[in-house]
Amino acid sequence: MKLRRGEKIKTEPVEQQANATKYANDSVKEKDSCKRYNNMCTSTCLAKLVGLFLFILYVFIPVLIKTNPWIFVKIVFLNHVTWPPFVNFSQPNHFGLNATRNFYLHPDEDSKLGIWHVLPTTLSVSPPLIESHYEDLLSKNKAIMIYFHGNSGSRAGRHRVHLYKVLANLEFHVLAVDYRGYGDSSPLGYPTEDGVVNDARFVYNYVRERSGNSPVFIWGHSLGTGITTRVAKELCSEGDPPAGVILESPFNNIKEAALGHWMAWPFKYYPWLEWALIDSISANNIYFTSDQSIRYVTVPLLIMHAEDDWVIPIELGTKLYEAALSSRTDKTGPVKFVTFNSTRGYGHKHIHMAPELPAILRN
């Protein structure tokens, strides 16, 4: 290549090129090192988070519940869950129930129980306006259904409006009860098994005193099946049985119900599960041994359960049914177990949507 006069060749010293290459290589190595360090930090942090989560789940929570067994009372009854908040139970018409009164019973000086009384459809055309008229109608030969709710939050009893409408259309009086600690019933705090059973007995006695020759049935749902079964056992043993018992989505005993609940799934293989968690239920005198109580229930018995119930598995309802069958004699009423296919999507609390429910109840 020829150079023009005065033109200089632009070249970089060899040493400068070597330095540039070295710098580039060092930069690549530094980036790789930073990347490896970040990956290591991420893995370490993730491992720590997983370790912390497992510690809380399998060490902290079991020890906390074991040393504070009252926590399980709140889990069993769930009466502290309030949704939606600020519900006004004194106006049932706001829930779509027109021929309905809201009233309160007082088992003792320090407690009150909130109750809805829904009239049968044929009596709701001209609903009475004063409380004594509602009470008088209880003895007019219309069947009466007392509904004992589960633990679906603080408005558990007075919220299953669709079911109450189905029963009212079947010409039932419906009395939906909130136990102490639920809804606007009092006192607040922690319910107990004996406490809610006594509340249920008090309501039943109130109805029986006013029912005349009207048949009185009791219906329990979920946790309410444990209450209903124990109440039915006591009433049958005392010679004042209800006309029949309906158990919707029941369990056989609270221990197996707790083990089968979805909240217990993470602890399924926990070696100290019963010691750390389940025994805390018994420590609070909560047993709900329906599989034992049902052996003393002598009246007609209907059990209903959906196959896709993920709260109380249908296997527990089957066990309760088998316990009831084992005690039936020629002198006791029949027992029937009705299941609903999982494809219908009724789950834990939508059996009231079954179009065949009225026919099932009539039978």
Coordinates of C-alpha atoms in Angstrom, one line a residue, residues 20-360:
A20 CA -7.8 -4.6 26.0
T21 CA -8.2 -8.4 25.4
K22 CA -7.3 -9.1 29.0
Y23 CA -9.8 -6.5 30.2
A24 CA -12.6 -8.1 28.1
N25 CA -11.8 -11.6 29.4
D26 CA -11.7 -10.3 32.9
S27 CA -15.1 -8.6 32.4
V28 CA -16.6 -11.9 31.1
K29 CA -15.2 -13.8 34.1
E30 CA -16.5 -11.2 36.5
K31 CA -19.9 -11.4 35.0
D32 CA -19.9 -15.2 35.2
S33 CA -18.7 -14.9 38.8
C34 CA -21.5 -12.4 39.7
K35 CA -24.0 -14.6 38.0
R36 CA -22.9 -17.7 39.9
Y37 CA -22.9 -15.7 43.1
N38 CA -26.4 -14.4 42.5
N39 CA -27.6 -17.9 41.7
M40 CA -26.0 -19.2 44.9
C41 CA -27.6 -16.4 46.9
T42 CA -31.0 -17.1 45.3
S43 CA -30.7 -20.8 46.1
T44 CA -29.5 -20.1 49.7
C45 CA -32.4 -17.6 50.3
L46 CA -34.9 -20.1 48.8
A47 CA -33.5 -22.9 51.0
K48 CA -33.8 -20.6 54.0
L49 CA -37.4 -19.7 53.2
V50 CA -38.3 -23.3 52.6
G51 CA -36.6 -24.2 55.9
L52 CA -38.4 -21.4 57.7
F53 CA -41.8 -22.5 56.2
L54 CA -41.2 -26.1 57.3
F55 CA -40.1 -25.0 60.8
I56 CA -43.2 -22.9 61.2
L57 CA -45.5 -25.6 59.8
Y58 CA -44.1 -28.7 61.5
V59 CA -42.6 -27.3 64.7
F60 CA -43.9 -23.8 65.6
I61 CA -47.6 -24.4 64.9
P62 CA -47.8 -27.8 66.6
V63 CA -46.0 -26.6 69.7
L64 CA -48.1 -23.4 69.7
I65 CA -51.4 -25.4 69.6
K66 CA -50.1 -28.0 72.0
T67 CA -49.3 -25.4 74.6
N68 CA -52.4 -23.3 73.8
P69 CA -55.2 -25.8 73.2
W70 CA -57.8 -23.0 73.2
I71 CA -56.6 -22.3 69.6
F72 CA -58.3 -25.4 68.4
V73 CA -61.6 -24.3 69.9
K74 CA -61.5 -21.3 67.5
I75 CA -60.6 -23.6 64.6
V76 CA -63.4 -26.1 65.4
F77 CA -66.2 -23.6 65.8
L78 CA -64.9 -20.7 63.6
N79 CA -67.4 -18.3 65.2
H80 CA -64.8 -15.5 65.0
V81 CA -65.0 -15.5 61.2
T82 CA -67.3 -12.6 60.3
W83 CA -68.2 -12.2 56.6
P84 CA -69.9 -10.1 55.5
P85 CA -69.4 -7.8 58.5
F86 CA -72.1 -5.7 60.1
V87 CA -75.0 -8.0 59.2
N88 CA -78.4 -6.9 60.5
F89 CA -80.3 -10.1 61.4
S90 CA -83.3 -8.2 62.8
Q91 CA -84.7 -7.7 59.2
P92 CA -85.0 -11.1 57.5
N93 CA -86.7 -9.5 54.6
H94 CA -83.4 -8.0 53.6
F95 CA -82.3 -11.7 52.9
G96 CA -85.4 -12.4 50.8
L97 CA -87.4 -13.9 53.6
N98 CA -90.7 -12.1 54.0
A99 CA -92.9 -14.2 56.3
T100 CA -90.2 -14.4 58.9
R101 CA -89.6 -13.0 62.3
N102 CA -86.3 -12.5 64.1
F103 CA -86.4 -13.1 67.8
Y104 CA -84.3 -14.1 70.8
L105 CA -84.4 -16.7 73.5
H106 CA -82.6 -16.5 76.8
P107 CA -81.3 -19.8 78.2
D108 CA -80.0 -17.9 81.2
E109 CA -79.4 -14.4 82.4
D110 CA -76.1 -13.9 80.6
S111 CA -77.0 -15.4 77.2
K112 CA -79.3 -14.9 74.3
L113 CA -79.9 -16.9 71.1
G114 CA -80.8 -15.3 67.8
I115 CA -83.5 -17.2 65.8
W116 CA -85.4 -16.9 62.6
H117 CA -88.8 -18.4 62.3
V118 CA -89.8 -18.9 58.7
L119 CA -93.5 -19.6 58.1
P120 CA -94.8 -22.3 55.7
T121 CA -95.6 -20.9 52.3
T122 CA -99.4 -21.3 52.7
L123 CA -99.3 -19.3 55.9
S124 CA -97.1 -16.6 54.5
V125 CA -99.8 -15.0 52.3
S126 CA -101.0 -13.0 55.3
P127 CA -98.2 -13.2 57.8
P128 CA -99.1 -12.4 61.3
L129 CA -97.6 -9.1 62.6
I130 CA -97.1 -9.9 66.3
E131 CA -94.8 -12.5 67.9
S132 CA -97.6 -14.4 69.7
H133 CA -99.2 -15.2 66.4
Y134 CA -96.1 -16.9 65.1
E135 CA -96.0 -19.0 68.3
D136 CA -99.7 -19.9 68.0
L137 CA -99.2 -21.1 64.4
L138 CA -96.6 -23.7 65.6
S139 CA -99.5 -25.9 66.9
K140 CA -101.6 -25.8 63.7
N141 CA -100.5 -29.2 62.5
K142 CA -97.8 -28.0 60.2
A143 CA -94.5 -29.9 60.5
I144 CA -91.6 -28.0 62.2
M145 CA -88.0 -28.2 61.2
I146 CA -85.3 -26.9 63.7
Y147 CA -82.1 -26.2 61.8
F148 CA -78.7 -26.6 63.6
H149 CA -75.9 -25.0 61.5
G150 CA -72.2 -25.9 61.1
N151 CA -69.2 -23.7 61.7
S152 CA -69.4 -21.5 58.5
G153 CA -68.6 -18.3 60.3
S154 CA -70.4 -16.0 62.6
R155 CA -73.6 -15.9 60.5
A156 CA -73.8 -19.7 60.1
G157 CA -77.3 -20.3 61.3
R158 CA -79.2 -17.5 59.7
H159 CA -77.8 -17.5 56.2
R160 CA -79.0 -20.7 54.3
V161 CA -81.9 -18.8 52.8
H162 CA -82.3 -21.1 49.8
L163 CA -82.7 -24.2 52.0
Y164 CA -85.2 -22.4 54.2
K165 CA -87.3 -21.5 51.1
V166 CA -87.2 -25.2 50.0
L167 CA -88.5 -26.3 53.4
A168 CA -91.1 -23.5 53.6
N169 CA -92.4 -24.6 50.2
L170 CA -92.8 -28.1 51.7
E171 CA -95.0 -26.6 54.4
F172 CA -92.5 -26.7 57.2
H173 CA -92.1 -24.1 59.9
V174 CA -88.4 -23.4 59.9
L175 CA -86.5 -22.3 63.0
A176 CA -82.9 -21.4 62.2
V177 CA -80.8 -21.0 65.3
D178 CA -77.5 -19.3 66.0
Y179 CA -75.7 -20.8 69.0
R180 CA -73.9 -18.7 71.5
G181 CA -71.0 -16.8 70.0
Y182 CA -72.5 -16.8 66.5
G183 CA -74.4 -14.0 64.7
D184 CA -75.8 -11.6 67.2
S185 CA -76.2 -14.4 69.9
S186 CA -74.3 -14.0 73.1
P187 CA -72.2 -14.3 75.1
L188 CA -69.3 -13.9 72.7
G189 CA -66.0 -15.8 73.2
Y190 CA -65.4 -19.5 72.8
P191 CA -68.3 -22.0 72.4
T192 CA -68.0 -25.4 73.9
E193 CA -69.6 -28.7 73.0
D194 CA -71.8 -28.8 76.1
G195 CA -72.7 -25.1 75.6
V196 CA -74.0 -25.4 72.0
V197 CA -75.8 -28.7 72.8
N198 CA -77.5 -27.0 75.7
D199 CA -78.5 -24.1 73.4
A200 CA -80.0 -26.7 70.9
R201 CA -81.9 -28.4 73.7
F202 CA -83.3 -25.1 74.9
V203 CA -84.6 -24.2 71.5
Y204 CA -86.1 -27.7 71.0
N205 CA -87.9 -27.5 74.4
Y206 CA -89.2 -24.0 73.5
V207 CA -90.7 -25.5 70.2
R208 CA -92.1 -28.6 71.9
E209 CA -93.9 -26.6 74.5
R210 CA -95.7 -24.7 71.7
S211 CA -96.0 -27.4 68.9
G212 CA -99.1 -29.2 70.1
N213 CA -99.6 -32.2 67.8
S214 CA -97.3 -30.8 65.1
P215 CA -94.4 -33.1 64.4
V216 CA -91.0 -31.6 65.2
F217 CA -87.9 -32.6 63.1
I218 CA -84.3 -31.6 63.7
W219 CA -81.8 -31.0 60.9
G220 CA -78.1 -30.7 61.3
H221 CA -75.4 -29.7 58.8
S222 CA -71.7 -30.3 59.1
L223 CA -70.6 -29.5 62.7
G224 CA -74.3 -29.2 63.4
T225 CA -74.7 -32.9 62.7
G226 CA -72.6 -33.6 65.8
I227 CA -74.9 -31.4 67.8
T228 CA -78.1 -32.8 66.3
T229 CA -77.0 -36.4 66.9
R230 CA -76.2 -35.8 70.5
V231 CA -79.4 -33.9 71.1
A232 CA -81.4 -36.7 69.4
K233 CA -79.7 -39.3 71.6
E234 CA -80.6 -37.4 74.8
L235 CA -84.2 -36.8 73.7
C236 CA -84.7 -40.5 72.7
S237 CA -83.2 -41.6 76.0
E238 CA -85.5 -39.3 77.9
G239 CA -88.7 -40.4 76.1
D240 CA -89.2 -37.1 74.2
P241 CA -87.8 -37.9 70.7
P242 CA -88.2 -35.7 67.7
A243 CA -90.3 -37.0 64.8
G244 CA -87.2 -37.5 62.7
V245 CA -83.6 -36.5 62.2
I246 CA -81.9 -35.2 59.0
L247 CA -78.1 -35.2 58.9
E248 CA -76.5 -33.2 56.0
S249 CA -72.8 -33.7 55.3
P250 CA -72.1 -35.4 58.6
F251 CA -69.0 -36.9 60.2
N252 CA -68.6 -39.9 62.5
N253 CA -66.5 -38.2 65.2
I254 CA -64.6 -35.0 65.5
K255 CA -61.2 -36.7 65.7
E256 CA -61.6 -38.3 62.2
A257 CA -63.3 -35.2 60.9
A258 CA -60.2 -33.2 61.9
L259 CA -57.8 -35.7 60.3
G260 CA -59.8 -35.7 57.1
H261 CA -60.2 -31.9 56.9
W262 CA -58.3 -30.2 54.1
M263 CA -56.5 -28.0 56.7
A264 CA -54.9 -31.2 58.1
W265 CA -53.5 -32.4 54.7
P266 CA -50.1 -30.8 55.3
F267 CA -49.8 -32.8 58.5
K268 CA -51.0 -36.1 57.1
Y269 CA -47.6 -37.8 57.6
Y270 CA -46.6 -35.8 60.7
P271 CA -45.4 -38.4 63.2
W272 CA -46.8 -36.6 66.2
L273 CA -50.0 -35.4 64.6
E274 CA -52.4 -36.8 67.3
W275 CA -50.2 -35.8 70.2
A276 CA -49.6 -32.2 68.9
L277 CA -52.9 -31.3 67.3
I278 CA -55.7 -33.8 67.6
D279 CA -55.4 -34.3 71.4
S280 CA -55.9 -30.5 71.8
I281 CA -59.5 -31.0 70.8
S282 CA -60.1 -33.5 73.6
A283 CA -58.2 -31.1 76.0
N284 CA -61.1 -28.7 75.4
N285 CA -63.8 -31.4 76.1
I286 CA -64.8 -31.5 72.4
Y287 CA -65.6 -35.0 71.2
F288 CA -68.8 -35.0 69.1
T289 CA -68.8 -38.8 69.0
S290 CA -71.8 -39.1 66.6
D291 CA -71.0 -42.7 65.8
Q292 CA -71.7 -43.6 69.4
S293 CA -74.6 -41.2 69.9
I294 CA -76.4 -42.4 66.8
R295 CA -76.8 -45.9 68.2
Y296 CA -79.3 -44.5 70.7
V297 CA -81.3 -42.5 68.1
T298 CA -84.5 -44.6 67.6
V299 CA -86.5 -42.3 65.2
P300 CA -86.4 -42.3 61.4
L301 CA -83.0 -41.0 60.2
L302 CA -82.0 -39.5 56.9
I303 CA -78.3 -39.0 56.0
M304 CA -77.3 -37.0 52.9
H305 CA -73.8 -36.5 51.6
A306 CA -72.2 -35.3 48.3
E307 CA -69.4 -37.3 46.8
D308 CA -67.4 -34.1 46.1
D309 CA -67.5 -32.8 49.7
W310 CA -63.9 -31.7 50.3
V311 CA -64.6 -30.4 53.8
I312 CA -66.0 -33.6 55.3
P313 CA -65.2 -36.6 53.1
I314 CA -68.2 -38.8 52.2
E315 CA -66.3 -41.8 53.8
L316 CA -67.0 -40.3 57.2
G317 CA -70.7 -40.0 56.3
T318 CA -70.6 -43.7 55.3
K319 CA -69.1 -44.7 58.6
L320 CA -71.8 -42.9 60.4
Y321 CA -74.5 -44.6 58.3
E322 CA -72.9 -48.0 59.1
A323 CA -72.9 -47.2 62.8
A324 CA -76.6 -46.3 62.6
L325 CA -77.4 -49.5 60.7
S326 CA -75.6 -51.7 63.2
S327 CA -78.0 -50.5 66.0
R328 CA -81.3 -50.7 64.1
T329 CA -83.9 -53.1 65.4
D330 CA -87.6 -53.8 64.6
K331 CA -88.6 -51.2 67.2
T332 CA -86.5 -48.4 65.7
G333 CA -87.3 -46.2 62.7
P334 CA -85.6 -46.7 59.3
V335 CA -82.3 -45.2 58.3
K336 CA -81.6 -44.0 54.7
F337 CA -78.4 -42.8 53.2
V338 CA -78.7 -40.6 50.1
T339 CA -75.5 -39.7 48.1
F340 CA -75.1 -37.2 45.3
N341 CA -72.8 -37.7 42.4
S342 CA -69.7 -35.5 42.3
T343 CA -70.5 -34.3 38.8
R344 CA -73.4 -32.3 40.2
G345 CA -71.0 -30.1 42.1
Y346 CA -73.0 -29.9 45.4
G347 CA -69.9 -30.0 47.5
H348 CA -70.3 -29.4 51.2
K349 CA -73.3 -27.1 51.4
H350 CA -75.3 -27.1 48.2
I351 CA -77.4 -30.3 48.5
H352 CA -80.4 -27.9 48.7
M353 CA -80.1 -27.4 45.0
A354 CA -81.0 -31.0 44.2
P355 CA -84.3 -31.1 42.4
E356 CA -85.2 -34.4 44.1
L357 CA -84.7 -33.1 47.6
P358 CA -88.4 -32.3 48.2
A359 CA -89.3 -35.9 47.3
I360 CA -86.5 -37.3 49.5

